Amino acid sequence: MKFLLLPHLPRQDKPDDVQLRDLVDQAVLAEHLGFDAYGIGERHDRPAVSSSPPVILGHIAAKTSRIRLFTAVTTLGMLDPLRAFEDYSTLDNLAGGRVDLIIGKGAYPRSSRLFDVTPETQWARLQEHYEVFRRLWTEETVTWEGGLSRPLTDAEPLPRPHRKHLRVWHGSGSSEDSADFAARHGDPIFSSNGSGPLDRYAKLIHHYRERFAAHGHDPRKALVGAGTAGYFAAATSQEAVAKYRPVFETRLAINKRYDGSSIKYDTVEEWIEHSSVLVGSPQQIIEKVAAQHGQFGHELLHIHVDGDVLDPRDYTDTLELFFAEIAPVLRRELPSRSLDAGD
């Protein structure tokens, strides 16, 4: 199994420049610890400050040499496809081909409204912008006229990317349309596996695999990534829960303030029992990931630590514990393909 670190929930009492530097510092630490990939999500409203992932990832590319750089997600339907190509092709060159995109229509209405994207148009815009983006990535000149994106006539997209074939994952929590769209193009899917019950995400992944084969692709080439609602490990489950409790309470308060209480659990114990969150001893986490793998068959796992609520030492300790006792077992027991495969 491969591991993708997503940055922690930002503290709102920190200036934006400090939060942005923290994102870069976490990526450098992730490479040092042994993560395979690091991801920056795109969001255009609070509590996040990562409205420009290619700029942040470009800075990270200059400070790292090995770790793959993910977007998680790129809200491609809100972006001009040519401008998005230029940003990510530039990043791909600067990073030496270490870039993967996870695209999605976006789950935050406040961000969508800024770009005049409505629930009625968001899915069609994402599909059309993806089609244009893909052509820009692989073709030297592009002529395009669609229904939602501006037309292009003999456009020469520059700079040409470092890799001709960019891996684009399709991020989704529940949309079978998104899973089918990924399968149609032979692309991988990344299931967010957030705060909902695991059966919902398993249903989505099973649908993706069925449609992947139905669209004529080799089922063995279907590639799945899966998220988690959070992570914190300690030597004992009692210590892990005690130290994670204030993280959950802070996260719940921020969720209620900004996102309308999308978290449906009132206690940390319910959160741990019913969601994908990984909190406990190393053995408990190994067993929970293995059980999830039995449902999903995923090869990439996202790890998320709400570090600002933790003591800095606890943040570093839990990540070091992951690579000392958890990751070696998961890599041995749940083998996966290289993230560089197919480049």
mmCIF file of C-alpha atoms in Angstrom:
data_model
loop_
_atom_site.group_PDB
_atom_site.id
_atom_site.type_symbol
_atom_site.label_atom_id
_atom_site.label_comp_id
_atom_site.label_asym_id
_atom_site.label_seq_id
_atom_site.Cartn_x
_atom_site.Cartn_y
_atom_site.Cartn_z
ATOM 1 C CA MET A 1 0.000 0.000 0.000
ATOM 2 C CA LYS A 2 1.062 3.565 -0.719
ATOM 3 C CA PHE A 3 0.426 6.517 1.581
ATOM 4 C CA LEU A 4 -0.688 10.064 0.822
ATOM 5 C CA LEU A 5 -0.502 12.724 3.539
ATOM 6 C CA LEU A 6 -3.107 15.469 3.438
ATOM 7 C CA PRO A 7 -2.436 18.555 5.578
ATOM 8 C CA HIS A 8 -4.216 19.138 8.823
ATOM 9 C CA LEU A 9 -7.157 21.402 9.502
ATOM 10 C CA PRO A 10 -5.861 25.003 9.715
ATOM 11 C CA ARG A 11 -6.181 27.064 12.861
ATOM 12 C CA GLN A 12 -8.062 30.257 12.263
ATOM 13 C CA ASP A 13 -5.955 32.243 14.726
ATOM 14 C CA LYS A 14 -2.912 31.893 12.456
ATOM 15 C CA PRO A 15 -2.156 34.465 9.755
ATOM 16 C CA ASP A 16 -2.565 33.183 6.218
ATOM 17 C CA ASP A 17 1.156 33.410 5.443
ATOM 18 C CA VAL A 18 1.943 31.203 8.449
ATOM 19 C CA GLN A 19 -0.677 28.657 7.412
ATOM 20 C CA LEU A 20 0.766 28.511 3.905
ATOM 21 C CA ARG A 21 4.312 28.016 5.195
ATOM 22 C CA ASP A 22 2.989 25.255 7.461
ATOM 23 C CA LEU A 23 1.634 23.431 4.394
ATOM 24 C CA VAL A 24 5.089 23.508 2.819
ATOM 25 C CA ASP A 25 6.834 22.417 6.023
ATOM 26 C CA GLN A 26 4.459 19.474 6.389
ATOM 27 C CA ALA A 27 5.307 18.316 2.868
ATOM 28 C CA VAL A 28 9.033 18.390 3.620
ATOM 29 C CA LEU A 29 8.387 16.382 6.802
ATOM 30 C CA ALA A 30 6.200 13.927 4.856
ATOM 31 C CA GLU A 31 9.025 13.189 2.435
ATOM 32 C CA HIS A 32 11.484 12.770 5.314
ATOM 33 C CA LEU A 33 9.181 10.326 7.120
ATOM 34 C CA GLY A 34 8.587 8.169 4.052
ATOM 35 C CA PHE A 35 5.200 9.161 2.642
ATOM 36 C CA ASP A 36 4.758 8.321 -1.019
ATOM 37 C CA ALA A 37 2.704 11.425 -1.784
ATOM 38 C CA TYR A 38 1.489 14.729 -0.371
ATOM 39 C CA GLY A 39 -1.736 16.468 -1.353
ATOM 40 C CA ILE A 40 -3.096 20.010 -1.388
ATOM 41 C CA GLY A 41 -6.827 20.501 -1.726
ATOM 42 C CA GLU A 42 -8.378 23.396 -3.621
ATOM 43 C CA ARG A 43 -10.897 25.472 -1.727
ATOM 44 C CA HIS A 44 -11.896 29.102 -2.169
ATOM 45 C CA ASP A 45 -13.393 29.890 1.231
ATOM 46 C CA ARG A 46 -12.638 29.475 4.916
ATOM 47 C CA PRO A 47 -11.391 27.552 6.783
ATOM 48 C CA ALA A 48 -8.865 26.624 4.074
ATOM 49 C CA VAL A 49 -6.268 28.957 2.536
ATOM 50 C CA SER A 50 -5.230 26.650 -0.313
ATOM 51 C CA SER A 51 -7.040 28.400 -3.169
ATOM 52 C CA SER A 52 -4.033 27.947 -5.486
ATOM 53 C CA PRO A 53 -2.649 24.380 -5.247
ATOM 54 C CA PRO A 54 -0.231 24.676 -8.212
ATOM 55 C CA VAL A 55 1.536 27.633 -6.575
ATOM 56 C CA ILE A 56 1.858 25.840 -3.224
ATOM 57 C CA LEU A 57 2.940 22.587 -4.860
ATOM 58 C CA GLY A 58 5.476 24.454 -6.991
ATOM 59 C CA HIS A 59 7.126 25.745 -3.821
ATOM 60 C CA ILE A 60 7.027 22.242 -2.356
ATOM 61 C CA ALA A 61 8.581 20.828 -5.537
ATOM 62 C CA ALA A 62 11.591 23.083 -5.018
ATOM 63 C CA LYS A 63 12.065 21.796 -1.460
ATOM 64 C CA THR A 64 11.593 18.063 -2.151
ATOM 65 C CA SER A 65 12.998 15.526 -4.586
ATOM 66 C CA ARG A 66 11.046 12.269 -4.321
ATOM 67 C CA ILE A 67 7.544 12.623 -2.949
ATOM 68 C CA ARG A 68 4.679 12.737 -5.450
ATOM 69 C CA LEU A 69 2.599 15.915 -5.461
ATOM 70 C CA PHE A 70 -1.184 15.504 -5.520
ATOM 71 C CA THR A 71 -4.121 17.845 -5.732
ATOM 72 C CA ALA A 72 -6.920 16.685 -3.493
ATOM 73 C CA VAL A 73 -9.050 17.858 -5.142
ATOM 74 C CA THR A 74 -8.747 20.209 -8.107
ATOM 75 C CA THR A 75 -12.184 21.733 -8.724
ATOM 76 C CA LEU A 76 -11.644 21.664 -12.469
ATOM 77 C CA GLY A 77 -15.216 22.662 -13.275
ATOM 78 C CA MET A 78 -14.583 26.069 -11.686
ATOM 79 C CA LEU A 79 -11.394 26.724 -13.678
ATOM 80 C CA ASP A 80 -10.634 27.815 -17.196
ATOM 81 C CA PRO A 81 -9.272 24.592 -18.771
ATOM 82 C CA LEU A 82 -6.463 26.335 -20.675
ATOM 83 C CA ARG A 83 -5.322 28.262 -17.612
ATOM 84 C CA ALA A 84 -5.468 25.061 -15.527
ATOM 85 C CA PHE A 85 -3.371 23.264 -18.148
ATOM 86 C CA GLU A 86 -0.751 26.028 -18.122
ATOM 87 C CA ASP A 87 -0.492 25.939 -14.321
ATOM 88 C CA TYR A 88 -0.238 22.182 -13.989
ATOM 89 C CA SER A 89 1.982 21.634 -17.015
ATOM 90 C CA THR A 90 4.377 24.222 -15.577
ATOM 91 C CA LEU A 91 4.249 22.419 -12.229
ATOM 92 C CA ASP A 92 4.803 19.052 -13.923
ATOM 93 C CA ASN A 93 7.987 20.397 -15.537
ATOM 94 C CA LEU A 94 9.299 21.984 -12.349
ATOM 95 C CA ALA A 95 8.552 18.842 -10.330
ATOM 96 C CA GLY A 96 10.116 16.459 -12.852
ATOM 97 C CA GLY A 97 6.877 14.630 -13.552
ATOM 98 C CA ARG A 98 5.882 14.071 -9.921
ATOM 99 C CA VAL A 99 2.346 15.457 -10.286
ATOM 100 C CA ASP A 100 -1.000 13.643 -10.021
ATOM 101 C CA LEU A 101 -4.380 15.365 -10.082
ATOM 102 C CA ILE A 102 -7.477 14.339 -8.193
ATOM 103 C CA ILE A 103 -10.393 16.194 -9.739
ATOM 104 C CA GLY A 104 -13.859 16.761 -8.354
ATOM 105 C CA LYS A 105 -16.813 19.075 -8.751
ATOM 106 C CA GLY A 106 -16.325 20.509 -5.258
ATOM 107 C CA ALA A 107 -18.395 19.994 -2.148
ATOM 108 C CA TYR A 108 -18.551 23.545 -0.793
ATOM 109 C CA PRO A 109 -21.403 25.768 -2.048
ATOM 110 C CA ARG A 110 -19.684 29.003 -0.981
ATOM 111 C CA SER A 111 -16.738 28.228 -3.267
ATOM 112 C CA SER A 112 -19.021 27.306 -6.165
ATOM 113 C CA ARG A 113 -20.942 30.566 -5.942
ATOM 114 C CA LEU A 114 -17.735 32.565 -6.346
ATOM 115 C CA PHE A 115 -17.294 31.037 -9.806
ATOM 116 C CA ASP A 116 -20.986 31.110 -10.761
ATOM 117 C CA VAL A 117 -21.186 27.313 -10.669
ATOM 118 C CA THR A 118 -24.626 26.024 -9.737
ATOM 119 C CA PRO A 119 -25.753 22.549 -8.655
ATOM 120 C CA GLU A 120 -27.440 22.253 -12.057
ATOM 121 C CA THR A 121 -24.260 23.004 -14.032
ATOM 122 C CA GLN A 122 -21.392 21.792 -11.825
ATOM 123 C CA TRP A 123 -21.288 18.218 -13.095
ATOM 124 C CA ALA A 124 -21.548 19.141 -16.787
ATOM 125 C CA ARG A 125 -18.842 21.795 -16.346
ATOM 126 C CA LEU A 126 -16.491 19.326 -14.699
ATOM 127 C CA GLN A 127 -16.964 16.782 -17.492
ATOM 128 C CA GLU A 128 -16.492 19.307 -20.278
ATOM 129 C CA HIS A 129 -13.481 21.001 -18.683
ATOM 130 C CA TYR A 130 -11.896 17.598 -18.132
ATOM 131 C CA GLU A 131 -12.292 16.718 -21.823
ATOM 132 C CA VAL A 132 -10.674 20.010 -22.869
ATOM 133 C CA PHE A 133 -7.905 19.679 -20.281
ATOM 134 C CA ARG A 134 -7.036 16.164 -21.449
ATOM 135 C CA ARG A 135 -6.762 17.273 -25.062
ATOM 136 C CA LEU A 136 -4.579 20.223 -24.108
ATOM 137 C CA TRP A 137 -2.277 17.854 -22.231
ATOM 138 C CA THR A 138 -1.800 15.382 -25.089
ATOM 139 C CA GLU A 139 -2.162 17.442 -28.289
ATOM 140 C CA GLU A 140 0.163 20.074 -29.759
ATOM 141 C CA THR A 141 -2.715 22.249 -30.993
ATOM 142 C CA VAL A 142 -6.348 22.147 -29.945
ATOM 143 C CA THR A 143 -9.525 23.393 -31.557
ATOM 144 C CA TRP A 144 -12.561 23.088 -29.322
ATOM 145 C CA GLU A 145 -16.112 24.337 -29.141
ATOM 146 C CA GLY A 146 -18.298 23.124 -26.328
ATOM 147 C CA GLY A 147 -21.392 24.194 -24.528
ATOM 148 C CA LEU A 148 -19.922 25.577 -21.303
ATOM 149 C CA SER A 149 -16.232 26.354 -21.811
ATOM 150 C CA ARG A 150 -14.958 29.078 -24.126
ATOM 151 C CA PRO A 151 -13.997 27.944 -27.644
ATOM 152 C CA LEU A 152 -10.391 27.364 -28.708
ATOM 153 C CA THR A 153 -9.083 27.691 -32.266
ATOM 154 C CA ASP A 154 -5.662 26.248 -33.111
ATOM 155 C CA ALA A 155 -4.557 26.880 -29.541
ATOM 156 C CA GLU A 156 -0.946 25.882 -28.815
ATOM 157 C CA PRO A 157 -0.914 25.016 -25.117
ATOM 158 C CA LEU A 158 2.421 25.852 -23.486
ATOM 159 C CA PRO A 159 4.612 24.778 -21.875
ATOM 160 C CA ARG A 160 4.418 21.200 -23.072
ATOM 161 C CA PRO A 161 4.227 18.896 -20.039
ATOM 162 C CA HIS A 162 7.097 16.822 -18.730
ATOM 163 C CA ARG A 163 4.967 13.674 -19.118
ATOM 164 C CA LYS A 164 2.650 13.101 -22.042
ATOM 165 C CA HIS A 165 0.271 11.018 -19.953
ATOM 166 C CA LEU A 166 -0.849 12.633 -16.710
ATOM 167 C CA ARG A 167 -2.610 10.422 -14.182
ATOM 168 C CA VAL A 168 -5.928 12.012 -13.237
ATOM 169 C CA TRP A 169 -7.863 10.481 -10.352
ATOM 170 C CA HIS A 170 -11.578 11.181 -10.005
ATOM 171 C CA GLY A 171 -12.519 12.084 -6.465
ATOM 172 C CA SER A 172 -15.947 11.192 -5.157
ATOM 173 C CA GLY A 173 -17.730 10.374 -1.951
ATOM 174 C CA SER A 174 -21.000 9.033 -3.309
ATOM 175 C CA SER A 175 -21.532 10.027 -6.961
ATOM 176 C CA GLU A 176 -21.940 7.025 -9.243
ATOM 177 C CA ASP A 177 -21.840 9.444 -12.189
ATOM 178 C CA SER A 178 -18.312 10.393 -11.162
ATOM 179 C CA ALA A 179 -17.323 6.742 -10.800
ATOM 180 C CA ASP A 180 -18.751 5.930 -14.225
ATOM 181 C CA PHE A 181 -16.977 8.917 -15.802
ATOM 182 C CA ALA A 182 -13.642 7.741 -14.355
ATOM 183 C CA ALA A 183 -14.280 4.197 -15.566
ATOM 184 C CA ARG A 184 -15.199 5.380 -19.058
ATOM 185 C CA HIS A 185 -11.788 7.050 -19.424
ATOM 186 C CA GLY A 186 -9.868 4.210 -17.770
ATOM 187 C CA ASP A 187 -8.833 6.569 -14.962
ATOM 188 C CA PRO A 188 -8.395 5.729 -11.278
ATOM 189 C CA ILE A 189 -10.913 6.738 -8.642
ATOM 190 C CA PHE A 190 -10.268 8.211 -5.221
ATOM 191 C CA SER A 191 -13.065 7.657 -2.725
ATOM 192 C CA SER A 192 -13.069 10.348 -0.057
ATOM 193 C CA ASN A 193 -14.282 7.991 2.699
ATOM 194 C CA GLY A 194 -15.123 10.921 4.932
ATOM 195 C CA SER A 195 -17.611 10.968 7.768
ATOM 196 C CA GLY A 196 -20.194 8.607 6.272
ATOM 197 C CA PRO A 197 -20.632 4.864 6.794
ATOM 198 C CA LEU A 198 -18.116 2.665 4.976
ATOM 199 C CA ASP A 199 -20.809 0.700 3.124
ATOM 200 C CA ARG A 200 -21.627 3.812 1.097
ATOM 201 C CA TYR A 201 -18.052 4.122 -0.145
ATOM 202 C CA ALA A 202 -17.785 0.385 -0.808
ATOM 203 C CA LYS A 203 -20.879 0.593 -3.021
ATOM 204 C CA LEU A 204 -19.303 3.422 -5.006
ATOM 205 C CA ILE A 205 -16.044 1.525 -5.546
ATOM 206 C CA HIS A 206 -17.821 -1.652 -6.577
ATOM 207 C CA HIS A 207 -19.809 0.362 -9.122
ATOM 208 C CA TYR A 208 -16.569 1.848 -10.468
ATOM 209 C CA ARG A 209 -15.018 -1.587 -10.950
ATOM 210 C CA GLU A 210 -18.115 -2.909 -12.721
ATOM 211 C CA ARG A 211 -18.250 0.065 -15.071
ATOM 212 C CA PHE A 212 -14.481 -0.070 -15.686
ATOM 213 C CA ALA A 213 -14.883 -3.542 -17.150
ATOM 214 C CA ALA A 214 -18.136 -2.642 -18.929
ATOM 215 C CA HIS A 215 -16.333 0.170 -20.761
ATOM 216 C CA GLY A 216 -13.885 -2.367 -22.156
ATOM 217 C CA HIS A 217 -10.904 -1.799 -19.872
ATOM 218 C CA ASP A 218 -8.841 -4.586 -18.313
ATOM 219 C CA PRO A 219 -10.305 -4.974 -14.779
ATOM 220 C CA ARG A 220 -6.807 -5.605 -13.445
ATOM 221 C CA LYS A 221 -5.882 -2.028 -14.346
ATOM 222 C CA ALA A 222 -8.594 -0.446 -12.225
ATOM 223 C CA LEU A 223 -6.872 1.647 -9.554
ATOM 224 C CA VAL A 224 -8.511 2.796 -6.323
ATOM 225 C CA GLY A 225 -7.449 5.252 -3.656
ATOM 226 C CA ALA A 226 -9.316 5.745 -0.397
ATOM 227 C CA GLY A 227 -9.394 8.462 2.211
ATOM 228 C CA THR A 228 -9.827 8.471 5.951
ATOM 229 C CA ALA A 229 -11.633 10.858 8.251
ATOM 230 C CA GLY A 230 -8.477 11.289 10.327
ATOM 231 C CA TYR A 231 -5.578 9.490 11.973
ATOM 232 C CA PHE A 232 -3.969 9.340 15.395
ATOM 233 C CA ALA A 233 -2.069 6.384 16.834
ATOM 234 C CA ALA A 234 -0.494 5.908 20.243
ATOM 235 C CA ALA A 235 0.941 3.000 22.180
ATOM 236 C CA THR A 236 -2.495 2.175 23.644
ATOM 237 C CA SER A 237 -6.014 2.832 22.451
ATOM 238 C CA GLN A 238 -6.789 4.699 25.689
ATOM 239 C CA GLU A 239 -3.956 7.163 25.086
ATOM 240 C CA ALA A 240 -4.912 7.591 21.436
ATOM 241 C CA VAL A 241 -8.556 8.374 22.207
ATOM 242 C CA ALA A 242 -7.663 10.756 25.039
ATOM 243 C CA LYS A 243 -5.272 12.765 22.875
ATOM 244 C CA TYR A 244 -7.577 12.707 19.858
ATOM 245 C CA ARG A 245 -10.681 13.845 21.759
ATOM 246 C CA PRO A 246 -9.855 17.599 21.649
ATOM 247 C CA VAL A 247 -9.014 17.201 17.945
ATOM 248 C CA PHE A 248 -12.481 15.801 17.275
ATOM 249 C CA GLU A 249 -14.193 18.472 19.364
ATOM 250 C CA THR A 250 -12.329 21.279 17.596
ATOM 251 C CA ARG A 251 -13.035 19.761 14.214
ATOM 252 C CA LEU A 252 -16.724 19.384 15.047
ATOM 253 C CA ALA A 253 -16.938 23.044 16.085
ATOM 254 C CA ILE A 254 -15.255 24.261 12.888
ATOM 255 C CA ASN A 255 -17.453 21.975 10.785
ATOM 256 C CA LYS A 256 -20.597 23.433 12.378
ATOM 257 C CA ARG A 257 -19.359 26.970 11.804
ATOM 258 C CA TYR A 258 -18.338 26.627 8.162
ATOM 259 C CA ASP A 259 -19.995 23.552 6.644
ATOM 260 C CA GLY A 260 -23.373 23.215 8.307
ATOM 261 C CA SER A 261 -22.717 20.238 10.585
ATOM 262 C CA SER A 262 -21.903 17.656 7.913
ATOM 263 C CA ILE A 263 -20.337 15.531 10.678
ATOM 264 C CA LYS A 264 -23.228 13.536 12.135
ATOM 265 C CA TYR A 265 -21.527 12.160 15.253
ATOM 266 C CA ASP A 266 -21.674 13.775 18.677
ATOM 267 C CA THR A 267 -18.862 11.926 20.445
ATOM 268 C CA VAL A 268 -15.390 10.810 19.520
ATOM 269 C CA GLU A 269 -16.332 7.227 20.378
ATOM 270 C CA GLU A 270 -19.142 7.243 17.777
ATOM 271 C CA TRP A 271 -16.795 8.867 15.259
ATOM 272 C CA ILE A 272 -14.172 6.142 15.741
ATOM 273 C CA GLU A 273 -16.676 3.282 15.651
ATOM 274 C CA HIS A 274 -18.706 4.296 12.618
ATOM 275 C CA SER A 275 -16.473 6.359 10.318
ATOM 276 C CA SER A 276 -13.215 5.662 8.514
ATOM 277 C CA VAL A 277 -11.148 7.565 11.094
ATOM 278 C CA LEU A 278 -8.041 5.660 12.246
ATOM 279 C CA VAL A 279 -7.589 6.223 15.978
ATOM 280 C CA GLY A 280 -6.126 3.633 18.322
ATOM 281 C CA SER A 281 -3.102 1.438 18.881
ATOM 282 C CA PRO A 282 -0.945 0.411 15.903
ATOM 283 C CA GLN A 283 -2.524 -3.052 15.826
ATOM 284 C CA GLN A 284 -6.049 -1.624 15.889
ATOM 285 C CA ILE A 285 -5.252 0.653 12.980
ATOM 286 C CA ILE A 286 -3.644 -2.155 10.983
ATOM 287 C CA GLU A 287 -6.764 -4.260 11.476
ATOM 288 C CA LYS A 288 -9.128 -1.417 10.517
ATOM 289 C CA VAL A 289 -7.190 -0.591 7.344
ATOM 290 C CA ALA A 290 -7.080 -4.281 6.418
ATOM 291 C CA ALA A 291 -10.859 -4.521 6.911
ATOM 292 C CA GLN A 292 -11.388 -1.463 4.724
ATOM 293 C CA HIS A 293 -9.088 -2.938 2.091
ATOM 294 C CA GLY A 294 -11.248 -6.050 2.083
ATOM 295 C CA GLN A 295 -14.164 -3.846 1.013
ATOM 296 C CA PHE A 296 -12.343 -1.422 -1.284
ATOM 297 C CA GLY A 297 -9.238 -3.156 -2.649
ATOM 298 C CA HIS A 298 -7.498 0.225 -2.575
ATOM 299 C CA GLU A 299 -3.782 0.712 -3.202
ATOM 300 C CA LEU A 300 -3.390 4.325 -2.025
ATOM 301 C CA LEU A 301 -4.461 5.451 1.450
ATOM 302 C CA HIS A 302 -4.734 9.057 2.525
ATOM 303 C CA ILE A 303 -3.616 9.868 6.064
ATOM 304 C CA HIS A 304 -4.922 13.041 7.681
ATOM 305 C CA VAL A 305 -3.690 14.456 10.990
ATOM 306 C CA ASP A 306 -5.277 17.572 12.502
ATOM 307 C CA GLY A 307 -1.921 18.705 13.745
ATOM 308 C CA ASP A 308 -2.637 22.238 14.940
ATOM 309 C CA VAL A 309 -4.828 20.965 17.770
ATOM 310 C CA LEU A 310 -2.125 18.564 18.937
ATOM 311 C CA ASP A 311 1.028 19.272 20.826
ATOM 312 C CA PRO A 312 3.756 19.495 18.110
ATOM 313 C CA ARG A 313 5.586 16.568 19.680
ATOM 314 C CA ASP A 314 2.441 14.418 19.552
ATOM 315 C CA TYR A 315 1.996 15.308 15.877
ATOM 316 C CA THR A 316 5.500 14.173 14.995
ATOM 317 C CA ASP A 317 5.354 11.152 17.296
ATOM 318 C CA THR A 318 2.156 9.756 15.782
ATOM 319 C CA LEU A 319 3.512 10.076 12.234
ATOM 320 C CA GLU A 320 6.789 8.441 13.261
ATOM 321 C CA LEU A 321 4.803 5.645 14.928
ATOM 322 C CA PHE A 322 2.885 5.142 11.684
ATOM 323 C CA PHE A 323 6.084 4.473 9.749
ATOM 324 C CA ALA A 324 7.732 2.494 12.537
ATOM 325 C CA GLU A 325 4.911 0.022 13.259
ATOM 326 C CA ILE A 326 1.951 0.460 10.891
ATOM 327 C CA ALA A 327 3.188 1.242 7.381
ATOM 328 C CA PRO A 328 5.696 -1.668 7.164
ATOM 329 C CA VAL A 329 2.942 -4.179 7.927
ATOM 330 C CA LEU A 330 0.452 -2.629 5.493
ATOM 331 C CA ARG A 331 3.051 -2.431 2.732
ATOM 332 C CA ARG A 332 3.948 -6.073 3.245
ATOM 333 C CA GLU A 333 0.424 -7.433 3.641
ATOM 334 C CA LEU A 334 -1.320 -5.178 1.080
ATOM 335 C CA PRO A 335 1.045 -4.796 -1.888
ATOM 336 C CA SER A 336 0.377 -2.122 -4.471
ATOM 337 C CA ARG A 337 1.588 -0.900 -7.821
ATOM 338 C CA SER A 338 4.062 1.928 -8.224
ATOM 339 C CA LEU A 339 2.555 5.402 -8.378
ATOM 340 C CA ASP A 340 4.941 6.013 -11.272
ATOM 341 C CA ALA A 341 3.475 3.163 -13.331
ATOM 342 C CA GLY A 342 2.130 4.211 -16.704
ATOM 343 C CA ASP A 343 4.107 7.446 -16.927
#
